[in-house]
Coordinates of C-alpha atoms and ligand atoms in Angstrom, one line a residue:
Chain A
M211 CA 1.5 7.6 22.3
V212 CA 0.6 4.4 24.1
V213 CA -1.8 3.5 21.3
L214 CA 0.9 4.2 18.7
K215 CA 3.3 2.1 20.6
L216 CA 0.7 -0.6 20.8
I217 CA 0.3 -0.5 17.0
I218 CA 4.1 -0.6 16.4
K219 CA 4.8 -3.3 18.9
N220 CA 1.9 -5.4 17.7
S221 CA 3.1 -5.1 14.1
F222 CA 6.5 -6.6 15.1
R223 CA 5.3 -9.2 17.5
H224 CA 5.9 -11.9 15.0
T225 CA 9.2 -10.6 13.6
L226 CA 9.6 -13.3 10.9
R227 CA 6.0 -13.1 9.8
T228 CA 6.1 -9.3 9.5
A229 CA 9.5 -9.4 7.8
L230 CA 8.2 -11.9 5.2
T231 CA 5.1 -9.8 4.6
V232 CA 7.2 -6.7 4.2
V233 CA 9.5 -8.5 1.7
G234 CA 6.5 -9.8 -0.2
L235 CA 4.9 -6.4 -0.4
A236 CA 8.2 -4.8 -1.4
I237 CA 8.6 -7.3 -4.3
A238 CA 5.1 -6.9 -5.5
V239 CA 5.3 -3.1 -5.3
L240 CA 8.6 -3.2 -7.2
A241 CA 7.1 -5.5 -9.9
F242 CA 4.2 -3.2 -10.2
G243 CA 6.5 -0.2 -10.5
L244 CA 8.7 -1.9 -13.1
M245 CA 5.6 -3.0 -15.1
R246 CA 4.2 0.5 -15.2
T247 CA 7.5 1.9 -16.2
I248 CA 7.8 -0.5 -19.1
V249 CA 4.3 0.5 -20.2
D250 CA 5.2 4.1 -19.9
A251 CA 8.4 3.6 -21.9
W252 CA 6.3 2.1 -24.6
Y253 CA 4.1 5.1 -24.8
A254 CA 7.0 7.5 -24.4
G255 CA 7.2 8.0 -28.1
V256 CA 3.6 9.2 -28.1
E257 CA 4.3 11.6 -25.2
M258 CA 7.4 12.9 -27.0
S259 CA 5.4 14.1 -30.0
S260 CA 5.3 17.7 -30.8
A261 CA 2.1 19.7 -30.8
N262 CA 2.8 21.4 -34.1
R263 CA 4.1 18.5 -36.2
M264 CA 2.2 16.3 -38.6
I265 CA 3.2 13.2 -40.5
T266 CA 2.1 12.4 -44.0
R267 CA 2.5 8.8 -45.0
H268 CA 1.2 6.3 -47.6
S269 CA -2.6 5.9 -47.2
V270 CA -2.3 2.1 -47.0
S271 CA 0.6 1.7 -44.6
F272 CA 3.7 3.5 -43.5
I273 CA 5.8 0.6 -44.9
F274 CA 4.9 1.9 -48.4
S275 CA 6.9 4.9 -49.7
L276 CA 5.8 8.2 -51.2
P277 CA 7.4 10.1 -54.1
L278 CA 9.8 12.9 -53.1
S279 CA 8.0 15.0 -55.6
Y280 CA 5.2 15.6 -53.2
K281 CA 7.4 17.8 -51.0
D282 CA 7.0 21.1 -52.9
Q283 CA 3.2 20.6 -53.3
I284 CA 2.8 20.0 -49.6
A285 CA 4.9 23.1 -48.8
K286 CA 2.5 25.3 -50.7
I287 CA -0.5 24.4 -48.5
P288 CA -1.6 27.3 -46.3
G289 CA -0.6 26.7 -42.7
V290 CA 2.4 24.5 -43.5
T291 CA 5.5 26.3 -42.5
G292 CA 8.0 23.6 -43.1
V293 CA 8.4 20.2 -44.7
S294 CA 11.0 17.5 -44.2
Y295 CA 11.1 13.8 -44.8
A296 CA 12.6 10.6 -43.6
N297 CA 12.9 7.0 -44.5
W298 CA 13.2 3.9 -42.4
F299 CA 16.5 2.1 -43.2
G300 CA 16.6 -0.9 -41.0
G301 CA 19.8 -2.9 -41.5
L302 CA 21.7 -5.4 -39.5
Y303 CA 24.4 -4.1 -37.2
G304 CA 26.7 -6.5 -35.4
D305 CA 25.1 -9.4 -33.6
P306 CA 21.4 -9.0 -34.2
N307 CA 20.7 -11.0 -31.0
Q308 CA 22.0 -8.2 -28.9
W309 CA 19.4 -5.6 -27.8
E310 CA 21.9 -2.7 -28.0
N311 CA 22.3 -3.4 -31.7
F312 CA 18.7 -2.6 -32.4
F313 CA 18.9 1.2 -32.5
P314 CA 16.7 3.0 -35.0
R315 CA 18.4 4.0 -38.3
M316 CA 16.8 6.5 -40.6
A317 CA 17.6 8.4 -43.8
I318 CA 16.7 12.0 -43.4
D319 CA 17.0 15.3 -45.2
P320 CA 20.1 16.9 -43.7
E321 CA 19.0 20.5 -44.6
T322 CA 15.6 20.5 -42.9
Y323 CA 15.3 17.6 -40.5
F324 CA 16.9 19.1 -37.5
D325 CA 15.0 22.4 -37.9
M326 CA 11.8 20.3 -37.6
Y327 CA 13.1 18.5 -34.5
P328 CA 14.6 21.2 -32.2
E329 CA 14.6 18.7 -29.3
F330 CA 17.5 17.0 -31.0
I331 CA 20.4 19.3 -30.3
V332 CA 23.4 19.0 -32.6
P333 CA 26.4 21.4 -32.1
P334 CA 26.4 23.8 -35.1
D335 CA 29.9 22.9 -36.3
Q336 CA 29.1 19.2 -36.3
L337 CA 25.9 19.9 -38.2
E338 CA 27.8 21.8 -40.8
T339 CA 30.3 18.9 -41.4
F340 CA 27.5 16.4 -41.4
R341 CA 25.6 18.3 -44.1
R342 CA 28.7 18.5 -46.4
E343 CA 29.5 14.8 -46.4
R344 CA 27.4 12.3 -48.3
N345 CA 27.8 9.3 -46.1
A346 CA 28.0 11.2 -42.8
C347 CA 25.6 10.4 -39.9
V348 CA 24.5 11.9 -36.7
I349 CA 23.9 9.7 -33.7
G350 CA 22.4 10.1 -30.3
K351 CA 24.6 10.6 -27.2
K352 CA 23.3 7.5 -25.5
L353 CA 24.0 5.3 -28.6
A354 CA 27.5 6.8 -28.8
D355 CA 28.2 6.1 -25.2
E356 CA 26.8 2.6 -25.5
H357 CA 28.9 1.6 -28.4
R358 CA 31.8 4.0 -27.8
F359 CA 31.3 5.6 -31.1
R360 CA 33.2 8.8 -31.6
I361 CA 33.3 11.6 -34.2
G362 CA 35.1 10.2 -37.2
D363 CA 34.3 6.6 -36.5
A364 CA 32.9 4.5 -39.4
I365 CA 29.9 2.4 -38.7
S366 CA 29.3 -0.5 -41.1
M367 CA 26.3 -2.7 -41.5
E368 CA 24.4 -4.9 -43.9
G369 CA 21.3 -3.7 -45.4
D370 CA 18.1 -5.7 -45.3
I371 CA 15.3 -3.5 -46.7
Y372 CA 18.1 -1.8 -48.8
P373 CA 20.5 -4.6 -49.8
G374 CA 24.3 -4.1 -49.8
S375 CA 27.0 -3.1 -47.5
W376 CA 26.7 0.3 -46.0
T377 CA 29.3 2.5 -44.2
F378 CA 28.5 5.7 -42.4
V379 CA 30.9 8.1 -40.8
V380 CA 30.0 9.7 -37.5
R381 CA 30.1 13.5 -37.9
G382 CA 27.8 14.6 -35.2
I383 CA 26.4 13.5 -31.8
Y384 CA 23.0 14.9 -30.7
T385 CA 21.7 15.3 -27.2
G386 CA 18.1 15.4 -26.2
R387 CA 16.6 18.6 -24.9
D388 CA 15.4 16.8 -21.9
K389 CA 15.3 13.3 -20.4
S390 CA 12.3 12.2 -22.5
I391 CA 14.1 12.5 -25.8
D392 CA 15.3 9.3 -27.5
E393 CA 19.1 9.5 -27.8
T394 CA 19.6 6.2 -29.5
Q395 CA 18.9 7.1 -33.2
M396 CA 21.2 7.1 -36.1
L397 CA 20.3 9.6 -38.8
F398 CA 22.1 9.9 -42.2
H399 CA 21.6 11.5 -45.6
W400 CA 18.6 10.4 -47.6
A401 CA 20.5 11.3 -50.8
Y402 CA 23.2 8.7 -49.9
L403 CA 20.5 6.0 -49.6
D404 CA 18.8 7.2 -52.8
E405 CA 21.8 7.2 -55.0
S406 CA 23.0 3.9 -53.8
I407 CA 19.7 2.2 -54.4
R408 CA 19.3 3.9 -57.8
A409 CA 22.4 1.9 -58.9
V410 CA 21.0 -1.5 -58.1
Q411 CA 17.2 -1.1 -58.0
P412 CA 16.3 2.0 -60.1
G413 CA 12.6 1.5 -59.5
R414 CA 12.9 2.3 -55.8
A415 CA 14.7 5.5 -56.3
G416 CA 13.1 8.9 -55.6
N417 CA 10.9 7.7 -52.8
I418 CA 10.8 8.6 -49.1
G419 CA 9.1 6.9 -46.2
W420 CA 7.1 9.8 -44.8
Y421 CA 6.9 13.6 -44.7
V422 CA 7.2 15.6 -41.5
L423 CA 5.1 18.8 -41.7
E424 CA 5.4 21.8 -39.4
V425 CA 2.1 23.6 -39.0
D426 CA 1.9 27.2 -37.6
D427 CA -1.2 26.6 -35.6
P428 CA -2.3 23.3 -34.0
N429 CA -5.9 24.3 -34.6
R430 CA -5.3 24.2 -38.3
M431 CA -4.1 20.6 -38.3
A432 CA -7.3 19.0 -39.2
G433 CA -7.7 21.4 -42.2
V434 CA -4.1 20.8 -43.3
A435 CA -4.6 17.0 -43.2
E436 CA -7.7 17.3 -45.3
Q437 CA -6.0 19.5 -47.9
V438 CA -2.8 17.3 -48.2
D439 CA -4.8 14.1 -48.5
A440 CA -7.2 15.6 -51.0
L441 CA -4.3 16.8 -53.1
F442 CA -2.9 13.3 -53.6
M443 CA -6.2 11.4 -53.6
N444 CA -6.0 10.5 -57.2
S445 CA -2.3 10.0 -57.4
R446 CA -0.4 6.8 -57.7
A447 CA 0.3 6.9 -54.0
G448 CA -2.5 8.2 -51.8
T449 CA -1.6 9.9 -48.5
K450 CA -2.7 9.8 -45.0
T451 CA -1.8 12.9 -42.9
E452 CA -2.2 12.8 -39.1
T453 CA -0.7 14.5 -36.1
E454 CA 2.6 13.2 -34.9
K455 CA 0.8 11.9 -31.8
E456 CA -1.7 9.9 -33.8
F457 CA 1.2 8.5 -36.0
Q458 CA 3.1 7.4 -32.9
Q459 CA 0.1 5.8 -31.5
S460 CA -0.3 3.6 -34.6
F461 CA 3.1 2.3 -33.9
V462 CA 2.4 1.6 -30.3
S463 CA -0.9 -0.1 -30.9
M464 CA 0.9 -2.7 -33.0
S465 CA 2.3 -4.1 -29.7
S466 CA -0.9 -3.5 -27.8
A467 CA -1.3 -7.2 -27.0
I468 CA 2.0 -7.1 -25.0
I469 CA 1.0 -3.8 -23.4
T470 CA -2.4 -5.2 -22.5
S471 CA -0.8 -8.3 -20.9
L472 CA 1.6 -6.2 -18.9
E473 CA -1.4 -4.1 -17.7
V474 CA -3.3 -7.2 -16.8
I475 CA -0.2 -8.5 -14.9
S476 CA 0.0 -5.3 -12.9
F477 CA -3.6 -5.8 -11.8
V478 CA -2.7 -9.3 -10.8
I479 CA 0.1 -7.8 -8.7
I480 CA -2.3 -5.5 -7.0
G481 CA -4.3 -8.6 -6.0
I482 CA -1.2 -10.3 -4.7
I483 CA -0.3 -7.2 -2.6
L484 CA -3.8 -7.4 -1.1
L485 CA -3.6 -11.1 -0.4
V486 CA -0.2 -11.0 1.2
L487 CA -1.3 -8.2 3.5
A488 CA -4.7 -9.5 4.3
N489 CA -3.3 -12.9 5.2
T490 CA -1.0 -11.4 7.8
I491 CA -3.6 -9.0 9.3
V492 CA -6.3 -11.6 9.5
M493 CA -3.9 -13.9 11.3
S494 CA -2.7 -11.3 13.8
A495 CA -6.1 -10.0 14.5
R496 CA -7.4 -13.5 15.2
E497 CA -4.7 -14.1 17.7
R498 CA -5.5 -10.9 19.5
M499 CA -9.2 -11.3 19.9
R500 CA -8.8 -11.8 23.6
E501 CA -6.7 -8.6 23.9
Y502 CA -9.3 -6.7 22.0
A503 CA -12.0 -8.1 24.3
V504 CA -9.9 -6.9 27.3
L505 CA -9.6 -3.4 25.8
K506 CA -13.4 -3.4 25.2
T507 CA -14.0 -4.4 28.8
I508 CA -11.9 -1.4 29.9
G509 CA -14.1 0.8 27.8
F510 CA -12.4 1.0 24.4
S511 CA -15.0 1.6 21.7
S512 CA -15.2 -0.6 18.6
A513 CA -13.9 2.3 16.6
R514 CA -10.7 2.4 18.6
I515 CA -10.2 -1.4 18.1
V516 CA -10.7 -0.9 14.4
S517 CA -8.1 1.8 14.4
L518 CA -5.6 -0.5 16.1
I519 CA -6.1 -3.1 13.4
G520 CA -6.2 -0.6 10.6
G521 CA -3.1 1.1 12.0
E522 CA -1.2 -2.1 12.0
S523 CA -2.2 -2.9 8.5
L524 CA -1.2 0.6 7.4
L525 CA 2.1 0.4 9.1
I526 CA 3.1 -2.9 7.5
A527 CA 1.8 -1.7 4.1
A528 CA 3.8 1.5 4.4
I529 CA 7.0 -0.2 5.2
G530 CA 6.6 -2.7 2.4
T531 CA 5.8 0.0 -0.1
A532 CA 8.7 2.2 1.0
F533 CA 11.1 -0.7 0.4
G534 CA 9.4 -1.5 -2.9
I535 CA 9.6 2.1 -4.1
A536 CA 13.2 2.4 -3.0
G537 CA 13.9 -0.8 -5.0
T538 CA 12.0 0.3 -8.1
F539 CA 14.6 3.0 -9.0
P540 CA 17.7 0.7 -9.1
I541 CA 15.8 -2.1 -10.8
C542 CA 14.5 0.3 -13.5
Q543 CA 17.9 1.7 -13.9
M544 CA 19.3 -1.8 -14.4
F545 CA 16.5 -2.6 -16.8
A546 CA 17.2 0.6 -18.8
E547 CA 20.9 -0.3 -18.9
A548 CA 20.2 -3.8 -20.1
F549 CA 18.0 -2.7 -22.9
P550 CA 19.2 0.8 -23.7
T551 CA 18.0 1.0 -27.3
F552 CA 14.9 -1.1 -26.9
F553 CA 13.6 1.3 -24.3
P554 CA 15.3 4.6 -25.1
I555 CA 13.3 6.5 -22.5
F556 CA 12.9 4.6 -19.2
N557 CA 12.0 6.8 -16.3
V558 CA 9.9 6.0 -13.2
A559 CA 7.0 8.4 -13.6
P560 CA 5.6 10.2 -10.5
L561 CA 2.2 8.8 -11.3
T562 CA 3.6 5.3 -10.9
L563 CA 4.8 6.2 -7.4
I564 CA 1.5 7.8 -6.5
L565 CA -0.2 4.6 -7.7
C566 CA 2.0 2.5 -5.6
V567 CA 1.2 4.6 -2.5
L568 CA -2.5 4.5 -3.3
I569 CA -2.6 0.8 -3.9
A570 CA -0.7 0.3 -0.6
F571 CA -3.2 2.4 1.3
G572 CA -6.2 0.8 -0.4
S573 CA -4.8 -2.7 0.3
A574 CA -4.2 -1.8 3.9
A575 CA -7.7 -0.6 4.3
L576 CA -9.2 -3.6 2.6
A577 CA -7.0 -6.1 4.4
A578 CA -8.0 -4.6 7.7
L579 CA -11.7 -4.6 6.8
F580 CA -12.6 -8.2 7.5
P581 CA -10.8 -8.5 10.9
A582 CA -11.9 -5.1 11.9
V583 CA -15.5 -6.0 11.3
R584 CA -15.0 -9.2 13.2
A585 CA -13.4 -7.6 16.1
S586 CA -16.0 -4.9 16.4
R587 CA -18.9 -7.3 16.2
M588 CA -17.2 -9.7 18.7
K589 CA -19.0 -10.0 22.0
I590 CA -16.7 -9.3 24.9
V591 CA -17.7 -12.5 26.7
D592 CA -16.8 -14.5 23.7
G593 CA -13.5 -12.7 23.2
L594 CA -12.5 -13.2 26.8
R595 CA -13.1 -16.9 26.4
A596 CA -11.0 -17.1 23.3
I597 CA -7.6 -18.6 23.7
G598 CA -4.8 -16.4 22.5
Chain B
M153 CA -25.5 0.1 45.2
I154 CA -25.9 -2.8 42.8
T155 CA -29.4 -4.2 42.2
V156 CA -30.0 -7.3 40.2
S157 CA -33.7 -8.2 39.9
H158 CA -35.3 -11.1 38.1
V159 CA -32.4 -11.6 35.8
T160 CA -32.3 -14.6 33.5
K161 CA -29.7 -15.5 31.0
S162 CA -29.1 -18.4 28.6
Y163 CA -26.5 -19.1 26.0
F164 CA -26.9 -20.9 22.8
R165 CA -24.6 -23.6 21.7
D166 CA -25.3 -25.3 18.3
K167 CA -28.8 -23.7 18.4
I168 CA -29.5 -25.5 21.7
E169 CA -30.4 -23.2 24.5
I170 CA -28.4 -23.6 27.7
P171 CA -30.1 -21.8 30.7
V172 CA -27.4 -20.3 32.9
L173 CA -29.2 -17.9 35.2
S174 CA -32.8 -18.1 36.2
D175 CA -34.6 -15.4 38.1
I176 CA -31.6 -14.0 40.0
N177 CA -32.2 -11.3 42.6
L178 CA -29.3 -9.7 44.4
V179 CA -28.7 -6.4 46.2
V180 CA -25.1 -5.2 46.9
P181 CA -25.1 -2.1 49.2
P182 CA -22.3 0.4 48.7
G183 CA -19.0 -0.5 50.3
E184 CA -19.9 -4.2 50.4
F185 CA -17.3 -7.0 49.8
L186 CA -19.3 -9.8 48.3
A187 CA -18.0 -13.3 47.4
L188 CA -19.9 -15.4 44.8
M189 CA -19.2 -19.1 45.2
G190 CA -20.5 -22.1 43.5
P191 CA -19.4 -25.1 41.4
S192 CA -17.8 -24.6 38.1
G193 CA -20.3 -23.9 35.3
S194 CA -22.9 -22.6 37.7
G195 CA -22.9 -19.2 36.1
K196 CA -20.8 -17.1 38.5
S197 CA -18.8 -15.5 35.7
T198 CA -21.9 -14.9 33.7
L199 CA -23.5 -13.0 36.6
L200 CA -20.4 -11.0 37.2
N201 CA -20.2 -10.1 33.5
L202 CA -23.8 -8.9 33.6
I203 CA -23.1 -6.7 36.7
A204 CA -19.9 -5.3 35.0
G205 CA -21.9 -4.5 31.8
I206 CA -20.0 -6.6 29.4
D207 CA -22.9 -8.8 28.7
K208 CA -26.7 -8.3 28.7
P209 CA -29.4 -10.3 30.5
D210 CA -32.2 -11.9 28.5
S211 CA -34.7 -10.4 31.0
G212 CA -34.6 -8.6 34.3
D213 CA -33.0 -5.4 35.4
I214 CA -29.5 -4.5 36.6
T215 CA -28.9 -1.2 38.2
V216 CA -25.5 0.0 39.3
N217 CA -25.3 3.3 41.2
N218 CA -28.6 4.5 39.7
T219 CA -27.7 3.5 36.2
T220 CA -30.0 1.0 34.6
L221 CA -27.7 -0.9 32.3
Q222 CA -30.1 -2.1 29.7
T223 CA -31.1 1.5 28.9
L224 CA -27.6 2.1 27.6
N225 CA -26.4 1.4 24.0
E226 CA -23.1 -0.2 23.2
T227 CA -21.2 3.1 23.2
E228 CA -22.8 4.4 26.3
L229 CA -22.2 1.1 28.0
A230 CA -18.5 1.2 27.1
Q231 CA -18.2 4.8 28.5
W232 CA -20.0 3.7 31.6
R233 CA -17.6 0.8 32.1
S234 CA -14.6 3.0 31.7
R235 CA -15.8 5.3 34.4
S236 CA -17.7 3.0 36.8
V237 CA -16.2 -0.5 37.0
G238 CA -12.8 -2.0 37.4
F239 CA -12.4 -5.5 36.1
I240 CA -9.9 -8.0 37.5
F241 CA -9.5 -11.3 35.6
Q242 CA -8.2 -14.7 36.6
F243 CA -5.4 -14.6 34.1
Y244 CA -4.6 -10.9 34.6
N245 CA -5.1 -10.1 30.9
L246 CA -2.3 -7.5 30.6
L247 CA -1.2 -6.6 27.1
P248 CA 2.2 -8.2 26.7
V249 CA 3.7 -5.5 24.5
L250 CA 3.1 -2.8 27.0
T251 CA 5.0 -2.1 30.2
A252 CA 3.3 -2.2 33.6
A253 CA 2.8 1.6 33.6
E254 CA 1.4 1.6 30.0
N255 CA -1.0 -1.2 30.9
V256 CA -2.3 0.8 33.8
E257 CA -2.5 3.9 31.6
L258 CA -4.8 2.3 29.1
P259 CA -8.1 3.2 30.8
L260 CA -6.9 6.8 31.2
L261 CA -6.5 7.1 27.5
L262 CA -10.3 7.3 27.3
T263 CA -10.4 10.3 29.6
K264 CA -9.6 13.9 28.9
L265 CA -6.5 13.8 31.2
R266 CA -3.3 15.1 29.9
K267 CA -0.2 13.0 29.8
K268 CA 1.3 14.6 32.9
E269 CA -1.8 13.9 34.9
R270 CA -2.1 10.4 33.5
V271 CA 1.4 9.6 34.6
K272 CA 0.6 10.9 38.1
H273 CA -2.5 8.6 38.4
V274 CA -0.5 5.6 37.0
D275 CA 2.2 6.3 39.6
A276 CA -0.2 6.5 42.4
A277 CA -2.0 3.3 41.4
L278 CA 1.1 1.3 40.9
K279 CA 2.5 2.5 44.3
L280 CA -0.7 1.6 45.9
V281 CA -0.4 -2.0 44.8
G282 CA 3.3 -1.9 45.8
L283 CA 4.8 -1.9 42.4
G284 CA 6.3 1.6 42.3
D285 CA 9.6 0.1 41.3
R286 CA 8.3 -2.1 38.5
M287 CA 6.8 0.6 36.3
D288 CA 8.9 -0.2 33.2
H289 CA 8.7 -3.9 33.5
Y290 CA 6.9 -5.9 30.9
P291 CA 4.4 -8.5 32.0
K292 CA 6.7 -11.4 31.2
Q293 CA 9.3 -9.9 33.5
L294 CA 6.8 -10.0 36.4
S295 CA 5.6 -12.9 38.6
G296 CA 2.0 -13.9 38.5
G297 CA 1.2 -12.1 41.8
Q298 CA 2.9 -9.0 40.4
E299 CA 1.0 -9.2 37.2
Q300 CA -2.3 -9.4 39.1
R301 CA -1.3 -6.4 41.1
V302 CA -0.7 -4.5 37.9
A303 CA -4.1 -5.6 36.7
I304 CA -5.6 -4.3 40.0
A305 CA -3.8 -1.0 39.5
R306 CA -5.3 -0.9 36.0
A307 CA -8.8 -1.6 37.5
I308 CA -8.6 1.2 40.1
V309 CA -6.7 3.9 38.1
T310 CA -9.9 5.6 37.0
D311 CA -11.2 5.4 40.6
P312 CA -14.4 3.5 39.9
T313 CA -16.8 2.8 42.8
V314 CA -17.2 -0.9 41.8
L315 CA -14.6 -3.6 41.3
V316 CA -15.5 -7.0 39.9
A317 CA -13.0 -9.8 40.2
D318 CA -13.4 -13.2 38.5
E319 CA -11.3 -15.7 40.5
P320 CA -8.5 -13.2 41.1
T321 CA -6.4 -15.7 43.0
G322 CA -7.3 -18.7 40.9
D323 CA -4.0 -18.9 39.1
L324 CA -1.8 -17.9 42.1
D325 CA 0.2 -19.7 44.8
K326 CA -0.8 -19.3 48.4
T327 CA 1.4 -16.4 49.3
S328 CA 0.6 -14.4 46.2
A329 CA -3.1 -15.1 46.6
E330 CA -2.9 -13.9 50.2
E331 CA -1.3 -10.6 49.1
I332 CA -3.9 -10.0 46.4
L333 CA -6.7 -10.7 48.9
T334 CA -5.2 -8.3 51.4
L335 CA -5.0 -5.7 48.7
L336 CA -8.6 -6.2 47.8
E337 CA -9.6 -5.9 51.5
Q338 CA -7.6 -2.7 51.7
L339 CA -9.3 -1.3 48.7
N340 CA -12.7 -2.1 50.2
K341 CA -11.9 -0.7 53.7
E342 CA -9.8 2.3 52.9
F343 CA -11.1 3.3 49.5
K344 CA -14.7 2.2 50.0
K345 CA -14.8 0.2 46.8
T346 CA -17.7 -2.1 46.4
I347 CA -16.3 -5.4 45.4
V348 CA -18.0 -8.4 43.8
M349 CA -15.6 -11.3 43.7
V350 CA -16.1 -14.7 42.2
T351 CA -14.1 -17.4 43.8
H352 CA -14.2 -21.0 44.8
D353 CA -11.3 -20.6 47.3
P354 CA -12.8 -20.7 50.8
R355 CA -9.9 -18.6 52.1
A356 CA -10.7 -15.9 49.6
A357 CA -14.3 -16.0 50.6
E358 CA -13.4 -15.5 54.3
K359 CA -12.2 -12.0 53.5
A360 CA -15.6 -11.1 52.2
H361 CA -18.5 -9.7 54.3
V362 CA -21.1 -11.7 52.5
V363 CA -20.8 -15.0 50.7
R364 CA -23.5 -16.0 48.3
N365 CA -23.7 -19.4 46.6
L366 CA -24.8 -19.9 43.1
D367 CA -26.0 -23.4 42.1
K368 CA -27.7 -24.5 38.9
G369 CA -28.5 -21.0 38.0
E370 CA -30.1 -20.0 41.3
L371 CA -28.8 -17.9 44.2
D372 CA -29.3 -19.3 47.7
Ligands
LIG36 N1 -20.0 -16.9 26.0 C1 -20.6 -18.1 26.2 N2 -21.1 -18.8 25.2 C2 -21.7 -20.0 25.4 N3 -21.8 -20.5 26.6 C3 -21.3 -19.9 27.6 C4 -20.6 -18.6 27.5 N4 -20.3 -18.2 28.7 C5 -20.6 -19.2 29.6 N5 -21.2 -20.2 28.9 C6 -21.8 -21.4 29.5 O1 -22.6 -21.0 30.6 C7 -22.4 -21.8 31.7 C8 -21.9 -21.0 32.9 O2 -20.7 -20.5 32.7 P1 -19.8 -19.5 33.6 O3 -20.7 -18.4 34.0 O4 -18.5 -19.2 33.0 O5 -19.7 -20.5 34.9 P2 -18.7 -20.3 36.1 O6 -18.0 -19.1 36.0 O7 -19.6 -20.4 37.3 O8 -17.8 -21.5 36.1 C9 -21.4 -22.9 31.3 O9 -22.1 -24.0 30.9 C10 -20.7 -22.3 30.2 O10 -20.3 -23.3 29.3
LIG37 MG1 -16.0 -18.6 35.8

């Protein structure tokens, strides 16, 4: 207990220095936690993907569309148990400089889409009314809360990919099956989009953005992909079929430069954590060389001296990390509220916390290493002559 | 019994060798109270440190109670120190963050004693030096003389046969110095401690049975 007291008392001998170190560590840990959580949020779309869904898109890029006529042919392929389709709409809602106006908007097949996505839960009566009304839409709970949209409200916006003024009536609000489900989407009838565009640009009618395939057995996915793509190889629009996970990754990789820089920054932060801690521990240990020499004179082994220094380093690191982790949650919460639609899923992952703790322990050990080696190599007579 | 035979020791400063002790021979029988005197820089502390096993001679043998120190490695030497010598410094060298009792308990942490027994030993040692009522005081709440008495309690708590003291009264006023010397005398007489004390205070030397002078690295 005396040794423990010695460690604790030593850690707080310079209250201001220790306090500044703890604050520095807490901020760095917090920044690391936030950084990791942003990266996780980016990849959340990939994690969300279902194991038995596939996406068929244009072979060149998903910005090119495919004819709706492929649907029946795809449905006949063995292993495919369901086919739906969707189309990116885009559009400008409200002030485009506000993040919360950036929610995803898609035209979908009202009959099949929600069967393919059981994680989007729509109350059955709402789904019924949605299906019956041409310009009806279903929106996510989070989006509804954010904009105070209620059932029956009309949402108007300007088209960009599809020019004109558009108005949708909210007929349903979906909730996610769990926290990882994006509740910020707006989904409306593909037929409404198609008939409107047919009137102004007939050439663009009859096309969809991508097909969603449900496959009975994930092991058959590779075979299904080959068959689908072979089927349309010589058509006007070739296809590329991949698992939903691969499809999502292709989105994410577009912003990989940003992700990479965030990851680099988080490594820099680890370096900062180490430096902040090492600076304090090196300083304290240097001031205590005489005391370590006295302890050695009494008969304390070098290993015991090392554990005193290591213990002090660990204690300060632990306190800083605890504050940092405690701060990570509210900061991430604030971040999520500030950019609700930009990062629909924004949770601090357990792995992030584990990493924080591991980094803290690792830094504590590394920071203590140099002074510990010095103290254990120090000759007692030299230490006793040291002023401190 | 402490035997120092043909001991030499030099230090290096900026690669230049500074001879400190040359061919030192000394025998301290058990129960002796020996004072080492000599001008500053003559190597008194160095010799004391060699006897206490916190430094090693360049050549020669040092035997303390049948243990030849140079046969021990670092770890064995540390264990030997914790059992066999008590060290008293000029500037007390108490840990400021620990109370008097905790400072005295430090050497006992290296033993197998349980907390209860440790407390008993600490109690006895502090009472012996007359500080039974200052157990929970921190060093900065004590006078210099009291601090030195705590340091003496720390030196004797493991009941070593040898005490080495490096100018134990060097930083004290006359009255406090007198108290410390009386205490050392008592430890020598009643508890049969062999004491080797470095001092350049003639009054301190008076208390000793034997006074040896060290000058220019040689013992008279
Ligand atoms: N650890 C050391 N490193 C280098 N020189 C030392 C060391 N210890 C003592 N010396 C030198 O050795 C000489 C004797 O020192 P010391 O034994 O402390 O003398 P005294 O105690 O008699 O005043 C001095 O010149 C001192 O500077
Ligand atoms: Mg000296």
